[in-house]
Short mmCIF file of C-alpha atoms in Angstrom, two decimals:
data_model
loop_
_atom_site.label_atom_id
_atom_site.label_comp_id
_atom_site.label_asym_id
_atom_site.label_seq_id
_atom_site.Cartn_x
_atom_site.Cartn_y
_atom_site.Cartn_z
CA MET H 1 14.08 -14.03 11.67
CA ILE H 2 17.44 -12.76 10.14
CA LEU H 3 20.60 -13.96 12.23
CA ILE H 4 23.41 -11.40 11.51
CA ASN H 5 26.91 -12.37 12.17
CA CYS H 6 28.17 -9.19 13.51
CA PRO H 7 31.86 -8.38 13.53
CA ASN H 8 32.29 -7.83 17.27
CA CYS H 9 30.01 -10.32 18.80
CA GLY H 10 28.89 -13.24 16.43
CA PRO H 11 25.60 -14.35 15.26
CA ARG H 12 22.83 -12.18 16.75
CA ASN H 13 19.42 -12.12 16.19
CA SER H 14 18.70 -9.06 13.46
CA ALA H 15 16.05 -8.01 16.41
CA GLU H 16 19.76 -6.29 18.03
CA PHE H 17 20.62 -4.09 15.46
CA ALA H 18 19.08 -0.64 13.49
CA TYR H 19 18.39 -0.93 9.57
CA PHE H 20 20.06 1.81 7.78
CA GLY H 21 19.45 1.11 4.18
CA GLU H 22 21.29 0.26 0.70
CA THR H 23 24.82 1.62 0.94
CA LYS H 24 26.19 3.98 -1.85
CA PRO H 25 29.04 6.81 -2.24
CA ARG H 26 28.34 9.86 -1.36
CA PRO H 27 28.99 12.69 -3.77
CA ASP H 28 31.80 14.48 -2.98
CA ALA H 29 29.96 17.49 -1.47
CA ASN H 30 32.43 20.24 -2.84
CA GLU H 31 32.64 18.42 -6.71
CA THR H 32 28.62 18.07 -6.77
CA ASP H 33 26.06 20.02 -9.01
CA LEU H 34 21.90 19.36 -7.15
CA ALA H 35 21.33 16.55 -9.44
CA GLU H 36 23.60 14.19 -8.38
CA TRP H 37 23.27 15.21 -4.40
CA SER H 38 19.50 14.90 -5.05
CA HIS H 39 19.99 11.62 -6.26
CA TYR H 40 22.88 10.81 -4.19
CA LEU H 41 20.08 12.31 -1.06
CA TYR H 42 16.72 10.54 -2.49
CA MET H 43 16.88 7.64 -4.69
CA LYS H 44 16.92 3.77 -4.07
CA ARG H 45 18.53 1.10 -6.22
CA ASN H 46 15.99 -1.22 -4.75
CA PRO H 47 16.69 -4.20 -5.93
CA ALA H 48 15.26 -7.90 -5.92
CA GLY H 49 18.62 -9.20 -5.18
CA TRP H 50 21.84 -8.88 -3.71
CA THR H 51 22.48 -5.78 -1.92
CA SER H 52 25.29 -4.16 0.22
CA GLU H 53 23.77 -2.84 3.23
CA HIS H 54 24.60 -1.07 6.55
CA TRP H 55 23.34 -2.19 10.18
CA TYR H 56 24.21 -0.79 13.73
CA HIS H 57 23.97 -3.44 16.34
CA ARG H 58 22.57 -1.53 18.57
CA GLU H 59 21.64 -3.95 20.87
CA GLY H 60 25.53 -4.79 20.54
CA CYS H 61 28.39 -3.46 20.52
CA ARG H 62 26.77 -0.45 19.12
CA LYS H 63 29.48 -0.47 16.21
CA PHE H 64 28.70 -0.56 12.65
CA LEU H 65 28.75 -2.97 10.28
CA VAL H 66 28.12 -3.94 6.25
CA ALA H 67 26.19 -7.19 4.98
CA GLU H 68 25.58 -8.38 1.78
CA ARG H 69 22.10 -9.95 2.28
CA HIS H 70 19.38 -10.91 -0.78
CA THR H 71 16.74 -9.76 -0.28
CA VAL H 72 14.17 -11.73 -1.69
CA THR H 73 15.66 -14.33 0.60
CA ASN H 74 16.96 -12.40 3.66
CA GLU H 75 19.74 -14.80 2.87
CA ILE H 76 22.94 -12.91 4.46
CA ARG H 77 26.17 -14.59 2.57
CA SER H 78 28.77 -12.50 4.46
CA THR H 79 29.41 -9.12 6.81
CA GLY H 80 32.31 -6.98 7.63
CA THR H 81 33.59 -3.91 9.26
CA PRO H 82 32.41 -0.30 7.35
CA GLY H 83 35.16 0.50 5.44
CA ALA H 84 37.20 -2.29 4.62
CA GLY H 85 36.87 -2.99 1.03
CA HIS H 86 32.94 -3.97 2.59
CA GLY H 87 31.52 -0.39 1.16
CA GLY H 88 31.51 2.92 2.56
CA MET L 1 -9.99 -14.45 -33.77
CA LYS L 2 -8.24 -11.46 -33.15
CA GLY L 3 -10.28 -8.66 -32.79
CA ARG L 4 -9.94 -5.38 -31.55
CA ALA L 5 -9.42 -4.32 -28.05
CA GLY L 6 -13.05 -5.48 -26.33
CA ASN L 7 -14.51 -7.45 -28.56
CA GLY L 8 -13.55 -10.84 -26.14
CA HIS L 9 -14.37 -13.78 -25.46
CA GLY L 10 -17.27 -15.42 -23.66
CA PRO L 11 -20.78 -13.58 -22.88
CA PRO L 12 -21.09 -9.91 -22.38
CA VAL L 13 -21.35 -9.13 -17.95
CA GLN L 14 -24.48 -9.48 -16.50
CA ARG L 15 -26.09 -7.10 -14.57
CA TYR L 16 -26.72 -7.93 -10.88
CA SER L 17 -29.73 -6.93 -9.64
CA ALA L 18 -32.78 -9.03 -7.24
CA LEU L 19 -34.15 -10.23 -10.14
CA SER L 20 -31.20 -11.71 -11.59
CA LEU L 21 -30.37 -13.30 -8.45
CA VAL L 22 -33.68 -14.77 -8.06
CA ARG L 23 -33.68 -15.89 -11.89
CA HIS L 24 -30.41 -17.86 -11.08
CA GLY L 25 -31.64 -19.15 -8.00
CA LEU L 26 -34.39 -21.10 -9.95
CA THR L 27 -32.16 -21.77 -13.07
CA LYS L 28 -28.98 -23.12 -11.16
CA GLY L 29 -27.98 -22.18 -13.72
CA ASP L 30 -23.74 -20.97 -14.24
CA TRP L 31 -23.02 -17.11 -13.01
CA PRO L 32 -20.80 -16.24 -16.07
CA LYS L 33 -17.77 -14.76 -15.74
CA VAL L 34 -16.52 -11.94 -13.63
CA TRP L 35 -14.30 -10.71 -16.24
CA ARG L 36 -13.24 -12.33 -20.20
CA THR L 37 -9.83 -13.42 -21.22
CA HIS L 38 -7.76 -12.48 -24.86
CA GLU L 39 -5.68 -13.00 -26.51
CA LEU L 40 -2.36 -10.43 -26.18
CA GLU L 41 -2.80 -7.96 -28.38
CA ARG L 42 0.08 -6.34 -30.58
CA SER L 43 -0.79 -3.03 -29.75
CA TYR L 44 -3.09 -0.75 -27.41
CA ASP L 45 -3.05 3.09 -26.76
CA VAL L 46 -2.37 2.23 -23.04
CA VAL L 47 -0.72 -0.44 -21.58
CA VAL L 48 -1.01 -0.43 -17.25
CA ILE L 49 0.62 -2.66 -15.00
CA GLY L 50 -0.68 -3.91 -12.16
CA ALA L 51 -3.83 -5.67 -11.92
CA GLY L 52 -4.54 -4.18 -8.28
CA VAL L 53 -6.59 -1.37 -7.26
CA HIS L 54 -4.37 0.84 -8.95
CA GLY L 55 -3.98 -0.76 -12.18
CA LEU L 56 -7.94 -2.25 -12.53
CA ALA L 57 -9.21 1.75 -11.60
CA THR L 58 -6.86 4.00 -13.63
CA ALA L 59 -8.51 1.40 -16.27
CA TYR L 60 -12.24 1.38 -15.69
CA TYR L 61 -11.44 5.45 -15.74
CA LEU L 62 -9.47 6.17 -18.76
CA ALA L 63 -12.51 3.50 -20.18
CA ALA L 64 -15.46 5.19 -18.14
CA ASN L 65 -14.18 8.42 -17.69
CA HIS L 66 -12.57 9.60 -21.38
CA GLY L 67 -14.10 6.88 -23.83
CA ALA L 68 -10.44 5.03 -23.90
CA ARG L 69 -11.14 1.92 -25.31
CA ARG L 70 -8.11 0.07 -26.35
CA VAL L 71 -6.18 -0.97 -22.59
CA ALA L 72 -4.43 -3.44 -21.30
CA VAL L 73 -4.50 -4.46 -17.59
CA VAL L 74 -0.89 -6.54 -17.38
CA ASP L 75 -0.02 -8.80 -14.40
CA LYS L 76 2.37 -11.01 -13.62
CA GLY L 77 0.21 -13.42 -11.21
CA TYR L 78 -3.76 -12.56 -10.38
CA VAL L 79 -5.90 -9.97 -10.31
CA GLY L 80 -5.62 -8.01 -6.69
CA GLY L 81 -2.78 -11.28 -5.86
CA GLY L 82 -0.34 -8.13 -4.11
CA GLY L 83 -0.45 -5.34 -1.66
CA SER L 84 -4.75 -4.56 -3.39
CA GLY L 85 -4.99 -8.28 -1.18
CA ARG L 86 -3.13 -8.57 1.65
CA ASN L 87 -4.36 -5.10 3.38
CA THR L 88 -6.14 -4.15 6.21
CA ALA L 89 -8.90 -2.77 3.96
CA ILE L 90 -9.10 -0.21 5.59
CA VAL L 91 -10.53 3.42 4.59
CA ARG L 92 -10.32 7.24 6.26
CA SER L 93 -9.18 10.52 5.40
CA ASN L 94 -8.02 11.91 8.77
CA TYR L 95 -4.36 12.57 7.00
CA LEU L 96 -1.57 15.36 8.53
CA THR L 97 -1.37 17.58 5.67
CA PRO L 98 -4.22 19.31 3.23
CA GLU L 99 -2.48 18.30 0.00
CA GLY L 100 -2.70 14.80 1.72
CA VAL L 101 -6.29 14.74 2.84
CA ARG L 102 -7.54 16.92 -0.09
CA PHE L 103 -7.03 14.04 -1.92
CA TYR L 104 -7.75 10.79 0.44
CA ASP L 105 -11.09 12.67 1.18
CA ARG L 106 -11.90 12.50 -2.68
CA SER L 107 -10.88 8.56 -2.29
CA VAL L 108 -13.20 8.26 0.38
CA ARG L 109 -16.40 9.62 -1.71
CA LEU L 110 -15.84 7.84 -5.01
CA TYR L 111 -15.87 4.65 -2.20
CA GLN L 112 -18.71 6.05 -0.60
CA SER L 113 -20.92 5.67 -4.76
CA LEU L 114 -18.18 2.51 -5.57
CA ALA L 115 -20.93 -0.16 -5.20
CA ALA L 116 -23.64 1.48 -7.61
CA ASP L 117 -21.02 2.94 -9.96
CA LEU L 118 -19.98 -0.77 -10.84
CA ASN L 119 -22.49 -2.36 -9.67
CA PHE L 120 -20.84 -4.85 -7.44
CA ASN L 121 -21.54 -4.81 -3.65
CA ILE L 122 -18.17 -3.53 -2.07
CA MET L 123 -19.43 -3.55 1.14
CA PHE L 124 -17.88 -0.53 3.00
CA ALA L 125 -18.91 0.00 6.60
CA GLN L 126 -18.10 3.55 7.77
CA ARG L 127 -17.75 2.17 11.55
CA GLY L 128 -15.62 4.98 12.90
CA HIS L 129 -11.77 5.23 13.56
CA LEU L 130 -10.56 5.45 16.02
CA THR L 131 -6.50 6.34 16.39
CA LEU L 132 -5.07 6.13 19.97
CA ALA L 133 -2.98 8.10 21.70
CA HIS L 134 -0.90 7.50 24.99
CA ASN L 135 1.89 10.17 24.83
CA ASP L 136 1.78 14.05 24.90
CA GLY L 137 3.28 14.03 21.99
CA SER L 138 0.68 11.92 19.93
CA ILE L 139 -1.91 14.13 22.08
CA ARG L 140 -0.37 17.14 20.18
CA THR L 141 0.09 15.38 16.06
CA MET L 142 -4.25 14.74 16.70
CA ARG L 143 -4.78 18.57 16.79
CA TRP L 144 -3.23 19.45 14.17
CA ARG L 145 -4.12 16.96 12.03
CA ALA L 146 -8.28 17.20 13.60
CA GLU L 147 -8.33 21.20 12.57
CA VAL L 148 -5.66 20.34 9.16
CA ASN L 149 -8.32 17.73 8.89
CA LYS L 150 -11.60 20.33 9.85
CA LEU L 151 -10.52 22.98 7.38
CA GLU L 152 -11.10 20.37 4.85
CA GLY L 153 -14.21 19.88 5.54
CA ILE L 154 -13.24 16.78 6.96
CA ASP L 155 -15.28 15.16 10.14
CA SER L 156 -11.87 14.50 12.59
CA GLU L 157 -12.02 16.29 16.37
CA VAL L 158 -9.95 14.31 19.28
CA ILE L 159 -11.91 12.77 22.42
CA GLY L 160 -10.96 12.05 25.59
CA PRO L 161 -11.08 8.17 27.83
CA ASP L 162 -14.60 8.15 28.69
CA GLU L 163 -15.49 8.99 25.02
CA ILE L 164 -14.00 6.33 23.94
CA LYS L 165 -15.02 3.33 26.33
CA LYS L 166 -18.49 4.29 24.88
CA LEU L 167 -17.41 3.46 21.66
CA VAL L 168 -14.80 0.65 22.13
CA PRO L 169 -16.75 -0.51 25.64
CA PHE L 170 -14.47 -3.81 25.32
CA MET L 171 -11.24 -1.41 25.59
CA ASP L 172 -9.06 -1.35 28.50
CA THR L 173 -8.97 2.97 28.54
CA SER L 174 -7.69 2.19 32.60
CA ALA L 175 -5.20 4.46 33.83
CA HIS L 176 -3.19 1.09 35.74
CA THR L 177 -2.22 -0.70 31.90
CA ARG L 178 1.42 0.45 30.87
CA TYR L 179 0.15 2.99 28.73
CA PRO L 180 -2.60 4.67 29.52
CA ILE L 181 -5.14 5.99 26.72
CA LEU L 182 -4.34 9.30 26.55
CA GLY L 183 -7.53 10.56 23.79
CA ALA L 184 -7.87 9.22 20.15
CA LEU L 185 -9.04 11.05 16.93
CA TYR L 186 -12.20 10.23 16.28
CA HIS L 187 -12.97 9.99 12.31
CA PRO L 188 -16.03 9.01 12.03
CA PRO L 189 -16.24 8.90 8.30
CA GLY L 190 -13.66 6.26 8.55
CA GLY L 191 -14.46 2.19 8.19
CA ILE L 192 -13.80 -0.99 6.09
CA VAL L 193 -14.09 -1.94 3.38
CA ARG L 194 -14.20 -5.84 0.93
CA HIS L 195 -11.32 -5.70 -0.63
CA ASP L 196 -11.38 -8.37 -2.84
CA ALA L 197 -14.99 -7.07 -3.98
CA VAL L 198 -13.32 -3.75 -4.65
CA ASN L 199 -10.44 -5.38 -6.96
CA TRP L 200 -13.20 -7.49 -8.43
CA GLY L 201 -15.69 -4.88 -9.20
CA TYR L 202 -13.10 -2.61 -10.79
CA ALA L 203 -12.16 -5.52 -12.96
CA ARG L 204 -15.48 -6.59 -13.95
CA ALA L 205 -16.99 -3.32 -14.99
CA ALA L 206 -13.45 -2.48 -16.93
CA ASP L 207 -13.81 -5.38 -18.83
CA ALA L 208 -17.42 -4.34 -19.34
CA LEU L 209 -15.97 -1.35 -20.57
CA GLY L 210 -13.40 -3.00 -22.70
CA VAL L 211 -10.33 -3.14 -21.74
CA GLN L 212 -8.52 -6.30 -21.39
CA ILE L 213 -7.07 -7.82 -17.87
CA HIS L 214 -4.09 -10.39 -19.06
CA GLN L 215 -3.58 -12.39 -16.26
CA ASN L 216 -0.14 -14.05 -15.82
CA THR L 217 1.55 -12.09 -18.23
CA GLU L 218 4.64 -10.38 -16.31
CA VAL L 219 6.81 -6.64 -17.72
CA LEU L 220 10.09 -8.76 -18.38
CA GLY L 221 11.29 -4.90 -20.59
CA ILE L 222 10.02 -1.46 -21.12
CA SER L 223 11.19 0.48 -24.71
CA VAL L 224 11.95 3.39 -25.15
CA LYS L 225 13.10 5.33 -27.59
CA SER L 226 14.81 9.30 -28.20
CA GLY L 227 13.57 9.59 -24.21
CA ARG L 228 10.13 8.23 -25.47
CA VAL L 229 8.57 4.79 -24.18
CA THR L 230 7.08 2.79 -27.03
CA GLY L 231 6.08 -0.59 -25.73
CA VAL L 232 6.77 -2.88 -22.76
CA THR L 233 8.02 -6.25 -23.53
CA THR L 234 5.94 -9.04 -21.39
CA SER L 235 6.02 -12.86 -21.20
CA GLN L 236 3.51 -13.24 -23.17
CA GLY L 237 4.75 -10.77 -26.09
CA GLU L 238 5.72 -7.73 -27.38
CA ILE L 239 2.92 -4.90 -27.00
CA SER L 240 3.51 -1.48 -28.73
CA ALA L 241 2.05 1.35 -27.07
CA PRO L 242 2.41 5.35 -26.62
CA THR L 243 1.40 5.32 -22.83
CA VAL L 244 2.37 2.96 -20.17
CA ILE L 245 1.46 3.02 -16.52
CA ASN L 246 3.87 1.10 -13.59
CA CYS L 247 1.16 0.78 -10.60
CA THR L 248 2.95 -1.89 -8.90
CA ALA L 249 3.63 -0.91 -5.54
CA GLY L 250 6.32 -2.81 -3.97
CA TRP L 251 7.90 -3.96 -7.37
CA ALA L 252 7.14 0.08 -8.92
CA SER L 253 11.40 0.34 -8.80
CA LEU L 254 11.96 -2.80 -10.10
CA ILE L 255 9.24 -1.97 -13.51
CA ALA L 256 11.21 1.56 -13.62
CA ASP L 257 14.21 0.56 -13.14
CA MET L 258 13.52 -1.28 -16.84
CA ALA L 259 12.54 1.87 -17.95
CA GLY L 260 15.51 3.82 -16.47
CA VAL L 261 14.12 5.51 -14.22
CA SER L 262 15.12 5.78 -10.30
CA LEU L 263 12.89 6.44 -7.43
CA PRO L 264 12.60 7.37 -4.18
CA ILE L 265 10.75 3.75 -2.23
CA ILE L 266 12.39 1.11 -0.27
CA THR L 267 10.74 -2.00 -0.72
CA HIS L 268 9.48 -2.84 3.58
CA PRO L 269 6.96 -5.47 3.78
CA LEU L 270 4.38 -5.13 6.67
CA GLN L 271 2.36 -8.18 8.14
CA ALA L 272 -0.97 -8.95 9.06
CA ALA L 273 -3.18 -11.76 10.57
CA VAL L 274 -6.43 -12.33 10.80
CA THR L 275 -8.36 -14.35 14.57
CA GLU L 276 -11.08 -17.04 13.86
CA PRO L 277 -14.47 -15.45 14.17
CA VAL L 278 -16.79 -14.03 17.04
CA LYS L 279 -20.16 -11.98 17.49
CA MET L 280 -19.78 -8.56 16.46
CA PHE L 281 -18.22 -6.64 19.85
CA LEU L 282 -15.59 -4.80 17.78
CA GLU L 283 -17.72 -1.46 15.71
CA ALA L 284 -14.92 1.31 15.24
CA VAL L 285 -11.54 0.55 13.61
CA VAL L 286 -9.28 0.93 16.15
CA VAL L 287 -4.88 1.83 15.59
CA SER L 288 -2.77 2.61 18.67
CA GLY L 289 0.84 4.18 17.00
CA SER L 290 2.47 3.51 20.65
CA LEU L 291 1.76 -0.02 20.69
CA HIS L 292 2.07 -0.61 16.80
CA VAL L 293 -1.43 -1.80 15.76
CA TYR L 294 -4.15 -1.50 14.37
CA VAL L 295 -7.42 -3.92 14.60
CA SER L 296 -11.18 -3.93 12.73
CA GLN L 297 -14.04 -6.80 12.75
CA THR L 298 -15.06 -7.79 9.64
CA ASP L 299 -18.43 -8.93 8.40
CA ARG L 300 -18.33 -11.98 9.30
CA GLY L 301 -16.09 -11.57 12.66
CA GLU L 302 -13.04 -12.44 12.70
CA LEU L 303 -10.59 -9.52 13.82
CA VAL L 304 -7.99 -8.25 11.06
CA PHE L 305 -5.31 -6.97 12.77
CA GLY L 306 -1.68 -5.00 11.16
CA ALA L 307 1.32 -4.15 12.52
CA SER L 308 4.00 -2.08 11.34
CA THR L 309 6.46 -2.77 8.72
CA ASP L 310 9.06 -5.21 8.83
CA PRO L 311 12.35 -2.89 10.09
CA TYR L 312 14.44 -4.06 6.82
CA ALA L 313 14.45 -3.68 3.42
CA SER L 314 12.75 -6.99 1.64
CA TYR L 315 11.10 -8.54 -1.34
CA SER L 316 10.21 -11.68 1.31
CA MET L 317 6.14 -12.15 1.92
CA ARG L 318 6.87 -15.02 4.42
CA GLY L 319 5.23 -14.58 8.86
CA SER L 320 7.64 -13.72 11.31
CA LEU L 321 7.19 -15.44 15.03
CA GLU L 322 8.08 -12.45 15.98
CA PHE L 323 5.60 -9.84 14.35
CA THR L 324 2.80 -13.01 15.90
CA GLU L 325 3.86 -12.46 19.36
CA GLU L 326 4.19 -8.70 20.05
CA LEU L 327 0.63 -8.18 17.51
CA ALA L 328 -0.70 -11.15 20.49
CA SER L 329 1.22 -8.92 24.01
CA HIS L 330 0.50 -5.06 22.31
CA VAL L 331 -2.99 -5.98 21.46
CA LEU L 332 -3.98 -7.78 24.59
CA GLU L 333 -2.54 -4.04 26.56
CA LEU L 334 -5.76 -2.61 24.60
CA ILE L 335 -8.55 -5.72 24.25
CA PRO L 336 -7.71 -7.59 27.31
CA SER L 337 -10.94 -9.81 27.04
CA ILE L 338 -9.84 -12.08 23.96
CA ALA L 339 -6.76 -13.04 25.52
CA LYS L 340 -8.32 -16.45 24.39
CA MET L 341 -9.26 -15.97 20.35
CA ARG L 342 -7.01 -18.01 17.90
CA VAL L 343 -5.13 -16.03 15.75
CA LEU L 344 -6.34 -18.11 12.36
CA ARG L 345 -3.90 -17.03 9.92
CA GLN L 346 -1.13 -14.36 8.90
CA TRP L 347 0.57 -13.10 5.76
CA SER L 348 2.95 -10.66 4.15
CA GLY L 349 2.21 -7.27 1.60
CA LEU L 350 4.60 -5.23 0.39
CA CYS L 351 4.78 -1.87 1.14
CA ASP L 352 6.72 1.12 -1.49
CA ILE L 353 8.07 3.47 0.78
CA THR L 354 9.15 7.03 -0.02
CA PRO L 355 11.13 9.02 1.87
CA ASP L 356 8.04 11.88 2.82
CA PHE L 357 5.32 9.06 3.21
CA SER L 358 3.29 10.47 0.49
CA PRO L 359 2.70 8.50 -3.48
CA VAL L 360 4.37 9.27 -5.95
CA MET L 361 2.45 9.96 -9.37
CA GLY L 362 2.59 11.68 -12.55
CA VAL L 363 4.71 11.87 -15.23
CA THR L 364 8.64 11.15 -15.50
CA PRO L 365 12.04 11.96 -17.19
CA VAL L 366 10.76 9.17 -20.14
CA ASP L 367 7.96 10.62 -21.94
CA GLY L 368 4.51 8.69 -22.12
CA PHE L 369 5.57 6.32 -18.80
CA LEU L 370 4.14 7.08 -15.97
CA VAL L 371 4.24 6.39 -11.84
CA ASP L 372 1.46 5.81 -9.54
CA VAL L 373 2.94 4.32 -6.89
CA GLY L 374 5.62 5.06 -3.63
CA TRP L 375 2.05 3.95 -1.76
CA GLY L 376 3.33 2.59 1.47
CA THR L 377 0.97 1.58 3.70
CA TYR L 378 -2.00 3.82 2.61
CA GLY L 379 -2.58 2.51 -0.79
CA PHE L 380 -6.13 0.57 -1.02
CA LYS L 381 -7.32 3.26 0.46
CA ALA L 382 -6.31 5.76 -2.26
CA GLY L 383 -7.07 3.85 -5.53
CA PRO L 384 -10.47 5.02 -6.78
CA ALA L 385 -9.10 8.63 -6.76
CA ALA L 386 -5.38 7.78 -7.60
CA GLY L 387 -7.16 5.78 -10.32
CA GLU L 388 -9.15 8.78 -11.73
CA ALA L 389 -6.80 11.20 -11.60
CA MET L 390 -3.72 8.99 -13.42
CA ALA L 391 -6.39 8.05 -16.07
CA GLU L 392 -7.17 11.93 -16.02
CA LEU L 393 -3.84 12.79 -16.18
CA ALA L 394 -3.38 9.62 -18.89
CA ALA L 395 -5.79 11.17 -21.42
CA THR L 396 -5.15 14.50 -21.39
CA GLY L 397 -1.60 14.82 -21.08
CA LYS L 398 -2.76 17.18 -17.85
CA THR L 399 -1.74 16.46 -14.69
CA PRO L 400 -4.74 16.61 -12.52
CA ALA L 401 -4.22 19.59 -9.35
CA LEU L 402 -5.38 17.55 -6.84
CA ILE L 403 -2.27 14.78 -6.97
CA ALA L 404 0.20 17.96 -8.37
CA ALA L 405 1.75 18.44 -5.54
CA PHE L 406 2.72 14.22 -4.70
CA ASP L 407 4.93 14.26 -8.75
CA LEU L 408 7.88 12.76 -8.72
CA ALA L 409 10.33 16.43 -9.14
CA ARG L 410 9.46 16.99 -5.90
CA PHE L 411 12.28 15.35 -4.52
CA PRO L 412 14.56 17.21 -6.49
CA GLU L 413 13.12 20.51 -5.79
CA GLY L 414 12.57 20.20 -2.43
CA ARG L 415 8.54 20.18 -2.08
CA LEU L 416 8.75 17.14 0.13
CA VAL L 417 4.68 16.27 1.13
CA GLY L 418 5.60 15.26 4.83
CA GLU L 419 3.26 12.58 5.75
CA ARG L 420 4.56 11.04 8.11
CA GLY L 421 2.88 12.25 10.89
CA ALA L 422 -0.49 10.47 9.76
CA ALA L 423 1.03 7.29 9.60
CA ALA L 424 -1.24 5.11 11.62
CA VAL L 425 1.20 2.97 13.61
CA GLY L 426 4.85 4.39 13.49
CA HIS L 427 6.99 2.68 10.38
#
């Protein structure tokens, strides 16, 4: 079990959340080319270490959050609201 | 002595037979080591990263089919220590896409003759494979799969609850359960294999042909010069090689990163468990997508359970209580009579999941750096066919037709091979 500190609801079991994967900047659809867009769409960093990712609190406040999680130990060192300096 | 690849230390591999068994029984002599250890050399023709079934099979077929002699398999751990020793050992070919069905059929055929080819009993038992449907959507996908399977010449059909009851008498096929069983995709050639035996069999046969297996040899970096791979840096020293093959499953992204290659892969843990052994009562392999479980009984009598992947990306291989609780409740829905059986142990492996649930095999933007990754939950059953095809690619430089659809370029070019509908359970 991972304990996720939801910015709205407080610490909750990760089973209440849906995992949405690593955060990454979305290219501007009007400026981008095919290579950059398909890279954004499909390729993953998939690091073994600290990563920033989106979770959705589907059985709670039904809002997205951004978590800094270590993918080897599953430790979460911070959570925050998307767009508030915590990634896109 | 620093010999050429193939002149390893220790006695050569001895052929297993009834005669050698009797001789060893009478003399009580030690059996020779199954494979030899070697000093790491400065250069090889091919370096395979990952000593699981994919890496070992690739090395074996390079030596057996293409006469390659200077091949090294390096692994940061031990032979079969990753997914190849952690899977639930199910073999089948009843996939959804024609590309997938053809590919896995080749693997089933190789498994059928593998014990004789490797001179190692891999205990392949084609006991039949049942994928249960608990809703109309599943029935529809199974009919679709059965038709694709039949077109490719695979024995596969949709059967009803009465026939299921005949194949698995202990299963609750009544209409009174929470998720009644409406039918199943029945695949008689499916079955189970002893996964360690497959790993050891390939390692032993590859070693006999001169392939060097280097355990405890972690790859720390991959050298690339003007778009070409030139070698690898390992914890045991530098190796130069014109061809490097990434067969590292859950760790594939980390290895590809060293060569500057991006992969469309997310690593998810997948948990499994095994019970105490009981008398044989479950012949077929039983899978339920809706209940997120698959179960088979080994030759020793243990029930082996697998489930869906953990719902988030992770490199952690710790088991969780949620898994055991959910597993128990789902299995008991199917087979209530095993309620008193105890779980002996549980474990976890890493799955390299791609967006379309199909593997990534073939060339990369870096010349000489080949990938055999993205297997998700299908890797073990694919080992022989993937190894055979990757060996052909490495030896001839031409991508075999069998794996052409699974190239890395399919993602930017929009040619995905959607295989999610054939996943054992919802992932």
